Amino acid sequence: MRSKAYVLIEVDAGQVATVIATLRAVPSVTAADPVTGPHDIIAVIETDDQRTIGQIVMETVHMTPGVKRTITCLAL
């Protein structure tokens, strides 16, 4: 069964477009869109298991220049 997560991302000023471009290049990221409100981007990650989602968030999303904070919400 596929696992899915919504990642709410806060980025440094002026970095939204750059971060979105980086995230959209990741194969497991099925969407990355700018949003209004307390977060700047919502990304959707879909993988074969939740552990891989965690690895992508820690090794790719967190390491992307401009990313300040994230909140990961696993879909049930």
GROMACS .gro file of C-alpha atoms in nm:
model
   76
    1MET     CA    1   0.000   0.000   0.000
    2ARG     CA    2   0.132   0.342  -0.095
    3SER     CA    3   0.213   0.595   0.176
    4LYS     CA    4   0.139   0.962   0.132
    5ALA     CA    5   0.240   1.271   0.327
    6TYR     CA    6   0.175   1.642   0.309
    7VAL     CA    7   0.481   1.847   0.399
    8LEU     CA    8   0.416   2.204   0.511
    9ILE     CA    9   0.728   2.406   0.443
   10GLU     CA   10   0.843   2.746   0.561
   11VAL     CA   11   1.123   2.902   0.356
   12ASP     CA   12   1.350   3.206   0.367
   13ALA     CA   13   1.219   3.521   0.197
   14GLY     CA   14   1.256   3.512  -0.179
   15GLN     CA   15   1.329   3.137  -0.193
   16VAL     CA   16   0.986   2.991  -0.274
   17ALA     CA   17   1.042   2.945  -0.648
   18THR     CA   18   1.388   2.792  -0.600
   19VAL     CA   19   1.269   2.547  -0.334
   20ILE     CA   20   0.966   2.446  -0.542
   21ALA     CA   21   1.186   2.379  -0.845
   22THR     CA   22   1.417   2.161  -0.636
   23LEU     CA   23   1.129   1.964  -0.482
   24ARG     CA   24   0.951   1.908  -0.814
   25ALA     CA   25   1.268   1.739  -0.943
   26VAL     CA   26   1.243   1.469  -0.673
   27PRO     CA   27   1.065   1.162  -0.819
   28SER     CA   28   0.857   1.086  -0.506
   29VAL     CA   29   0.732   1.446  -0.479
   30THR     CA   30   0.402   1.439  -0.668
   31ALA     CA   31   0.320   1.806  -0.603
   32ALA     CA   32   0.487   2.116  -0.463
   33ASP     CA   33   0.280   2.431  -0.461
   34PRO     CA   34   0.310   2.779  -0.310
   35VAL     CA   35   0.034   2.858  -0.061
   36THR     CA   36  -0.086   3.146   0.151
   37GLY     CA   37  -0.095   3.134   0.528
   38PRO     CA   38   0.166   3.043   0.788
   39HIS     CA   39   0.353   2.811   0.549
   40ASP     CA   40   0.498   2.895   0.210
   41ILE     CA   41   0.483   2.560   0.028
   42ILE     CA   42   0.287   2.237   0.058
   43ALA     CA   43   0.454   1.935  -0.097
   44VAL     CA   44   0.300   1.591  -0.145
   45ILE     CA   45   0.528   1.289  -0.115
   46GLU     CA   46   0.414   0.941  -0.219
   47THR     CA   47   0.625   0.628  -0.164
   48ASP     CA   48   0.589   0.258  -0.098
   49ASP     CA   49   0.639   0.301   0.278
   50GLN     CA   50   0.645   0.564   0.552
   51ARG     CA   51   1.013   0.512   0.628
   52THR     CA   52   1.103   0.635   0.278
   53ILE     CA   53   0.891   0.945   0.333
   54GLY     CA   54   1.095   1.020   0.645
   55GLN     CA   55   1.420   0.973   0.456
   56ILE     CA   56   1.310   1.209   0.179
   57VAL     CA   57   1.204   1.475   0.429
   58MET     CA   58   1.527   1.452   0.629
   59GLU     CA   59   1.775   1.400   0.345
   60THR     CA   60   1.619   1.608   0.068
   61VAL     CA   61   1.364   1.858   0.196
   62HIS     CA   62   1.558   1.964   0.507
   63MET     CA   63   1.883   1.987   0.309
   64THR     CA   64   1.734   2.212   0.040
   65PRO     CA   65   1.883   2.563   0.065
   66GLY     CA   66   1.621   2.811   0.182
   67VAL     CA   67   1.409   2.565   0.383
   68LYS     CA   68   1.363   2.688   0.742
   69ARG     CA   69   1.105   2.450   0.895
   70THR     CA   70   0.876   2.166   0.800
   71ILE     CA   71   0.575   1.985   0.940
   72THR     CA   72   0.501   1.643   0.794
   73CYS     CA   73   0.144   1.516   0.802
   74LEU     CA   74   0.100   1.150   0.708
   75ALA     CA   75  -0.221   1.067   0.525
   76LEU     CA   76  -0.428   0.793   0.690
   0.00000   0.00000   0.00000
